[in-house]
Amino acid sequence: MSTPEKAAPPEASAAGATVGPVQRRASVFDTLRKASDRVPTKWFAAIGTGVFLAATAAFGGLNPVAAEIEAPRALVAGDIHVNEQFAITVQRAVLIDDLREAGVAPAPGTRALVLIATVTNVWDEPQGTAGIDSLGRLIAVDGLGSAEPTGIARMDDQTFLPRLQPDVPVELAIAWRVDAGAFTAGDEITVVLHDQTLYTGSTVLSGRYWADRDVGARVALEIADVGAGTDAAS
Amino acid sequence: MWTVATVMLAAAWSLAAITPPDEAAEAAFPVAVTPGEPAVGRAFAVTVTAPRISEGVTGTSVQQSGARWSAPGIWLVVEIEAAARASDDGALLNRADLQVGGRTFSPSDRPRSMHRVALVTDVPQAGTLAYELPADILGDPGAEAAMLRLALDFDVRLDSVLELPLDLTSLPLEQDAVVRAPAWSGS
């Protein structure tokens, strides 16, 4: 192995006068070749593995990416929950015979479970309270399955299914139709508030939409029974 | 060799620089609106007058069948007169958005107003559009360059959009402006 190396320099210097730049480039590769010739072949695998591991250390190692999952917050009445769409404060829960203004007309054997909540749209576009990408998709009550509210109305002027403007706080009555015996005064219920993620459509979709519903918070409330109600939605 | 490569690189870079973005293929066609003058879009014409900021508004309620209604807060109130052109098939004023900085507001659905009014061919209707705004809107950096955008379809891609720039901070201030429901304008 050493004989070709000793032979190379005399040949290179003999041709030195006419091939100057070529000779410089060749000697860089020659140096590399000579250096790698000195390393035992079986070491290359170990060296390659070491270089690869060292390179991954620059990017956080080989650990799988730790998903950022926060446990849902446990809240009580009056606590505010903020996600990317709305800031919601559930004030109280009442049981009432009916709430026409919020879409629960009187019917035998059923009552209305109503949450009074202060909601602010914290996104940059108006959002509705019913339908896709709306507040109705984000509020559920444990014990009613995943039923969306029967109806939502503003407390101040009874507007049904209002559209919420950005950064304007509104007090809402959110009503579900429930069986008359399902809840009683003093029962504790859990209101589940969901969070969604904003996606921007590309290629085949246009516009922005919300998806990936996760539980963001659970609010524990005690139900008050107002019977038939006096001035129901105020 | 190097000059050819440099020239080609420069040409490629300038071509990339002047290529319109992907959204340009679907951009809307803006039509400038001057207050008091009719502005004509695809299949509808609108005259916008008297934009003003009002503290509190009054009107008639949508929910309570025309009962008197009022609300506190900061509102943008603007009078419009609108009619369809050529055909009123499906001509509703579906988009009448106010853009302030990064936020978009739609006309309030609380009072009876020109919000989503059904337009009639060549028969103008006059009324008010009212926008419920957050209390800090006049301090928003975008308040001086707000834009009112009117269109027949909510999806304005490849459609005409009537645009009225507004400086919210220099509009007249009023108390309890009246939000008028659509009425035949008689002009």
XYZ file of N, CA and C in Angstrom, chain B residues 45-172:
384
model
N -76.499 48.265 -7.986
C -75.969 49.622 -7.886
C -76.322 50.160 -6.513
N -75.368 50.857 -5.892
C -75.543 51.319 -4.517
C -75.090 52.757 -4.419
N -75.837 53.555 -3.671
C -75.364 54.901 -3.315
C -75.209 54.925 -1.806
N -74.026 55.310 -1.354
C -73.743 55.340 0.084
C -73.681 56.789 0.518
N -74.375 57.131 1.584
C -74.303 58.504 2.100
C -74.188 58.471 3.616
N -73.765 59.598 4.161
C -73.814 59.867 5.601
C -73.201 58.797 6.487
N -71.960 58.385 6.256
C -71.371 57.492 7.257
C -71.061 58.288 8.517
N -71.371 57.714 9.676
C -71.112 58.413 10.932
C -70.957 57.406 12.059
N -70.299 57.861 13.111
C -70.159 57.031 14.304
C -71.237 57.477 15.279
N -71.915 56.532 15.895
C -72.978 56.893 16.829
C -72.771 56.171 18.149
N -72.979 56.914 19.220
C -72.969 56.265 20.538
C -74.396 55.866 20.844
N -74.671 54.598 20.753
C -76.035 54.143 20.935
C -76.811 54.285 19.629
N -77.693 53.357 19.372
C -78.544 53.423 18.179
C -79.959 53.056 18.580
N -80.918 53.517 17.770
C -82.310 53.124 17.985
C -82.852 52.623 16.655
N -83.934 51.891 16.740
C -84.518 51.373 15.505
C -85.676 50.473 15.835
N -85.908 49.514 14.942
C -86.965 48.525 15.174
C -86.326 47.154 15.267
N -86.860 46.338 16.130
C -86.233 45.056 16.446
C -86.594 43.993 15.413
N -85.644 43.201 15.054
C -85.920 42.057 14.187
C -86.664 40.988 14.972
N -86.180 40.730 16.190
C -86.694 39.597 16.935
C -88.108 39.842 17.446
N -88.395 41.096 17.770
C -89.682 41.355 18.411
C -90.628 42.075 17.471
N -90.655 41.643 16.240
C -91.637 42.056 15.241
C -91.814 43.558 15.144
N -90.726 44.268 15.009
C -90.842 45.698 14.753
C -91.042 46.544 15.981
N -90.895 45.985 17.173
C -90.996 46.815 18.374
C -89.820 47.782 18.414
N -89.985 48.892 19.158
C -88.894 49.850 19.263
C -87.709 49.170 19.933
N -86.527 49.479 19.428
C -85.324 48.807 19.891
C -84.233 49.835 20.039
N -83.358 49.635 21.012
C -82.205 50.515 21.112
C -81.057 49.718 21.712
N -79.863 50.192 21.509
C -78.698 49.503 22.061
C -77.619 50.533 22.344
N -76.864 50.326 23.410
C -75.738 51.215 23.690
C -74.506 50.753 22.920
N -73.444 51.514 23.071
C -72.169 51.105 22.480
C -71.778 52.003 21.326
N -70.630 51.675 20.724
C -70.134 52.447 19.572
C -70.589 51.729 18.309
N -71.251 52.446 17.435
C -71.768 51.868 16.186
C -71.316 52.725 15.015
N -71.052 52.085 13.875
C -70.897 52.814 12.613
C -72.230 52.709 11.900
N -72.774 53.853 11.503
C -74.079 53.876 10.853
C -73.901 54.514 9.479
N -74.433 53.896 8.447
C -74.269 54.443 7.094
C -75.581 54.246 6.335
N -75.992 55.287 5.605
C -77.224 55.187 4.807
C -76.889 54.640 3.437
N -77.662 53.707 2.944
C -77.434 53.238 1.573
C -78.754 53.151 0.822
N -78.626 53.313 -0.483
C -79.773 53.153 -1.366
C -79.316 52.142 -2.408
N -80.047 51.057 -2.572
C -79.553 49.990 -3.441
C -80.648 49.438 -4.318
N -80.265 49.038 -5.524
C -81.196 48.393 -6.445
C -80.425 47.363 -7.252
N -81.130 46.372 -7.747
C -80.496 45.399 -8.636
C -80.496 45.963 -10.052
N -79.639 45.428 -10.909
C -79.622 45.834 -12.310
C -79.911 44.617 -13.156
N -80.700 44.801 -14.179
C -80.997 43.779 -15.182
C -81.855 42.658 -14.623
N -81.496 42.100 -13.474
C -82.301 40.998 -12.952
C -82.189 40.980 -11.442
N -83.300 40.701 -10.778
C -83.205 40.592 -9.323
C -83.235 39.141 -8.868
N -82.919 38.238 -9.776
C -82.888 36.825 -9.428
C -81.722 36.575 -8.476
N -82.023 36.243 -7.224
C -80.951 35.967 -6.275
C -80.151 37.190 -5.871
N -80.702 38.389 -6.046
C -79.924 39.579 -5.717
C -80.197 39.988 -4.284
N -79.376 39.504 -3.371
C -79.437 39.941 -1.978
C -78.114 40.602 -1.667
N -78.157 41.621 -0.854
C -76.914 42.293 -0.469
C -76.259 41.438 0.610
N -75.582 40.356 0.167
C -75.103 39.373 1.124
C -73.854 39.784 1.865
N -73.025 40.593 1.210
C -71.804 40.975 1.899
C -71.761 42.480 2.008
N -71.640 42.973 3.241
C -71.522 44.423 3.459
C -70.578 44.593 4.635
N -69.346 44.186 4.466
C -68.412 44.088 5.582
C -67.607 45.354 5.773
N -67.255 45.595 7.037
C -66.387 46.703 7.391
C -65.065 46.104 7.841
N -63.985 46.467 7.149
C -62.669 45.974 7.559
C -61.927 47.078 8.282
N -61.517 46.813 9.524
C -60.757 47.793 10.296
C -59.494 47.092 10.758
N -58.359 47.485 10.225
C -57.131 46.799 10.599
C -57.257 45.332 10.253
N -56.981 44.459 11.199
C -57.067 43.033 10.924
C -58.455 42.458 11.147
N -59.406 43.257 11.635
C -60.714 42.700 11.997
C -61.780 43.042 10.956
N -62.741 42.153 10.821
C -63.849 42.361 9.895
C -65.138 42.360 10.703
N -66.030 43.290 10.393
C -67.324 43.358 11.074
C -68.428 43.246 10.034
N -69.511 42.574 10.403
C -70.649 42.501 9.486
C -71.787 43.336 10.073
N -72.753 43.745 9.233
C -73.842 44.567 9.766
C -74.594 43.806 10.851
N -75.060 44.540 11.842
C -75.718 43.886 12.964
C -77.039 43.264 12.534
N -77.334 42.078 13.072
C -78.587 41.399 12.770
C -79.645 41.720 13.810
N -79.377 42.686 14.669
C -80.324 42.985 15.744
C -81.442 43.926 15.319
N -81.138 45.063 14.654
C -82.233 45.918 14.199
C -82.614 45.581 12.759
N -83.802 45.994 12.368
C -84.167 45.886 10.953
C -83.325 46.899 10.191
N -82.665 46.423 9.153
C -81.759 47.315 8.419
C -81.601 46.780 7.008
N -80.690 47.377 6.244
C -80.443 46.923 4.880
C -79.548 45.675 4.863
N -79.344 45.060 6.000
C -78.525 43.846 6.072
C -79.228 42.730 5.313
N -78.577 42.204 4.286
C -79.095 41.107 3.473
C -80.471 41.423 2.875
N -80.647 42.664 2.455
C -81.924 43.052 1.873
C -82.030 42.443 0.483
N -83.254 42.086 0.087
C -83.485 41.577 -1.262
C -83.646 42.771 -2.195
N -82.777 42.855 -3.192
C -82.791 44.009 -4.091
C -83.759 43.780 -5.236
N -84.374 44.887 -5.681
C -85.362 44.816 -6.761
C -84.782 45.528 -7.978
N -85.017 44.985 -9.156
C -84.425 45.550 -10.370
C -84.861 46.984 -10.575
N -83.896 47.896 -10.591
C -84.104 49.302 -10.914
C -85.104 50.016 -10.013
N -85.488 49.410 -8.901
C -86.352 50.095 -7.937
C -85.544 50.233 -6.655
N -85.017 51.429 -6.383
C -84.108 51.528 -5.235
C -84.850 51.465 -3.902
N -84.181 50.838 -2.945
C -84.648 50.830 -1.569
C -83.612 51.560 -0.737
N -84.073 52.334 0.231
C -83.156 53.100 1.067
C -83.293 52.636 2.507
N -82.198 52.642 3.194
C -82.215 52.245 4.603
C -80.827 52.428 5.175
N -80.627 51.848 6.322
C -79.383 52.044 7.064
C -78.685 50.707 7.274
N -77.373 50.767 7.306
C -76.581 49.628 7.776
C -75.914 50.050 9.075
N -75.970 49.213 10.090
C -75.385 49.558 11.386
C -74.401 48.472 11.791
N -73.229 48.887 12.212
C -72.180 47.950 12.610
C -71.890 48.140 14.086
N -72.032 47.060 14.848
C -71.725 47.104 16.267
C -70.222 46.929 16.421
N -69.554 47.901 17.040
C -68.094 47.899 17.088
C -67.613 47.815 18.534
N -66.410 47.288 18.760
C -65.874 47.272 20.124
C -65.604 48.694 20.604
N -65.604 48.864 21.919
C -65.478 50.206 22.497
C -64.164 50.879 22.135
N -63.129 50.080 21.828
C -61.814 50.681 21.575
C -61.534 50.843 20.088
N -62.571 50.811 19.252
C -62.325 50.755 17.814
C -61.673 52.022 17.295
N -61.983 53.184 17.898
C -61.410 54.417 17.354
C -59.927 54.520 17.673
N -59.454 53.730 18.616
C -58.034 53.702 18.918
C -57.281 52.650 18.124
N -57.991 51.867 17.335
C -57.352 50.829 16.530
C -56.488 51.498 15.464
N -55.263 51.021 15.264
C -54.412 51.646 14.236
C -55.022 51.579 12.833
N -55.918 50.632 12.582
C -56.522 50.535 11.254
C -57.762 51.387 11.096
N -58.139 52.142 12.141
C -59.396 52.890 12.074
C -59.331 54.002 11.048
N -58.140 54.500 10.756
C -58.062 55.586 9.769
C -58.135 55.068 8.347
N -57.953 53.788 8.157
C -57.964 53.218 6.799
C -58.958 52.080 6.735
N -60.129 52.296 7.320
C -61.148 51.248 7.287
C -61.748 51.181 5.887
N -62.350 50.041 5.565
C -62.912 49.858 4.225
C -64.274 49.211 4.349
N -65.260 49.804 3.693
C -66.584 49.197 3.629
C -66.676 48.459 2.306
N -66.990 47.179 2.323
C -67.013 46.393 1.095
C -68.406 45.800 0.908
N -68.992 46.074 -0.244
C -70.357 45.622 -0.524
C -70.334 44.696 -1.729
N -71.035 43.578 -1.632
C -71.102 42.661 -2.768
C -72.377 41.843 -2.658
N -72.801 41.256 -3.802
C -74.018 40.461 -3.796
C -73.806 39.106 -3.169
N -72.621 38.539 -3.380
C -72.355 37.198 -2.903
C -71.372 37.285 -1.754
N -71.485 36.414 -0.786
C -70.528 36.449 0.305
C -69.137 36.068 -0.178
N -69.082 35.215 -1.198
C -67.814 34.804 -1.780
C -67.493 35.794 -2.896
N -66.497 36.644 -2.676
C -66.261 37.712 -3.646
C -65.197 37.364 -4.677
N -64.762 36.127 -4.723
C -63.759 35.781 -5.713
C -64.339 35.955 -7.112
N -63.595 36.617 -7.983
C -63.995 36.837 -9.371
C -65.334 37.551 -9.485
N -65.675 38.358 -8.492
C -66.926 39.099 -8.525
C -66.589 40.550 -8.209
N -67.520 41.448 -8.528
C -67.208 42.857 -8.260
C -67.511 43.182 -6.806
N -66.677 44.019 -6.211
C -66.823 44.437 -4.821
C -66.796 45.953 -4.811
N -67.817 46.571 -4.219
C -67.842 48.025 -4.116
C -67.109 48.409 -2.841
N -66.072 49.221 -2.971
C -65.228 49.522 -1.826
C -65.279 51.000 -1.501
N -65.555 51.306 -0.239
C -65.569 52.684 0.219
C -64.579 52.831 1.347
N -63.487 53.556 1.140
C -62.561 53.765 2.260
C -63.162 54.771 3.254
N -62.987 54.477 4.522
C -63.528 55.343 5.576
C -62.444 55.633 6.596
N -62.420 56.872 7.081
C -61.551 57.190 8.205
C -62.455 57.310 9.421
N -62.519 56.244 10.224
C -63.474 56.237 11.331
C -63.207 57.362 12.316
N -61.943 57.771 12.434
C -61.640 58.781 13.444
C -62.104 60.166 13.023
N -62.388 60.378 11.736
C -62.794 61.721 11.326
C -64.257 61.775 10.910
N -65.019 60.727 11.170
C -66.443 60.749 10.844
C -67.206 61.552 11.899
N -68.338 62.144 11.505
C -69.136 62.875 12.501
C -69.628 61.948 13.610
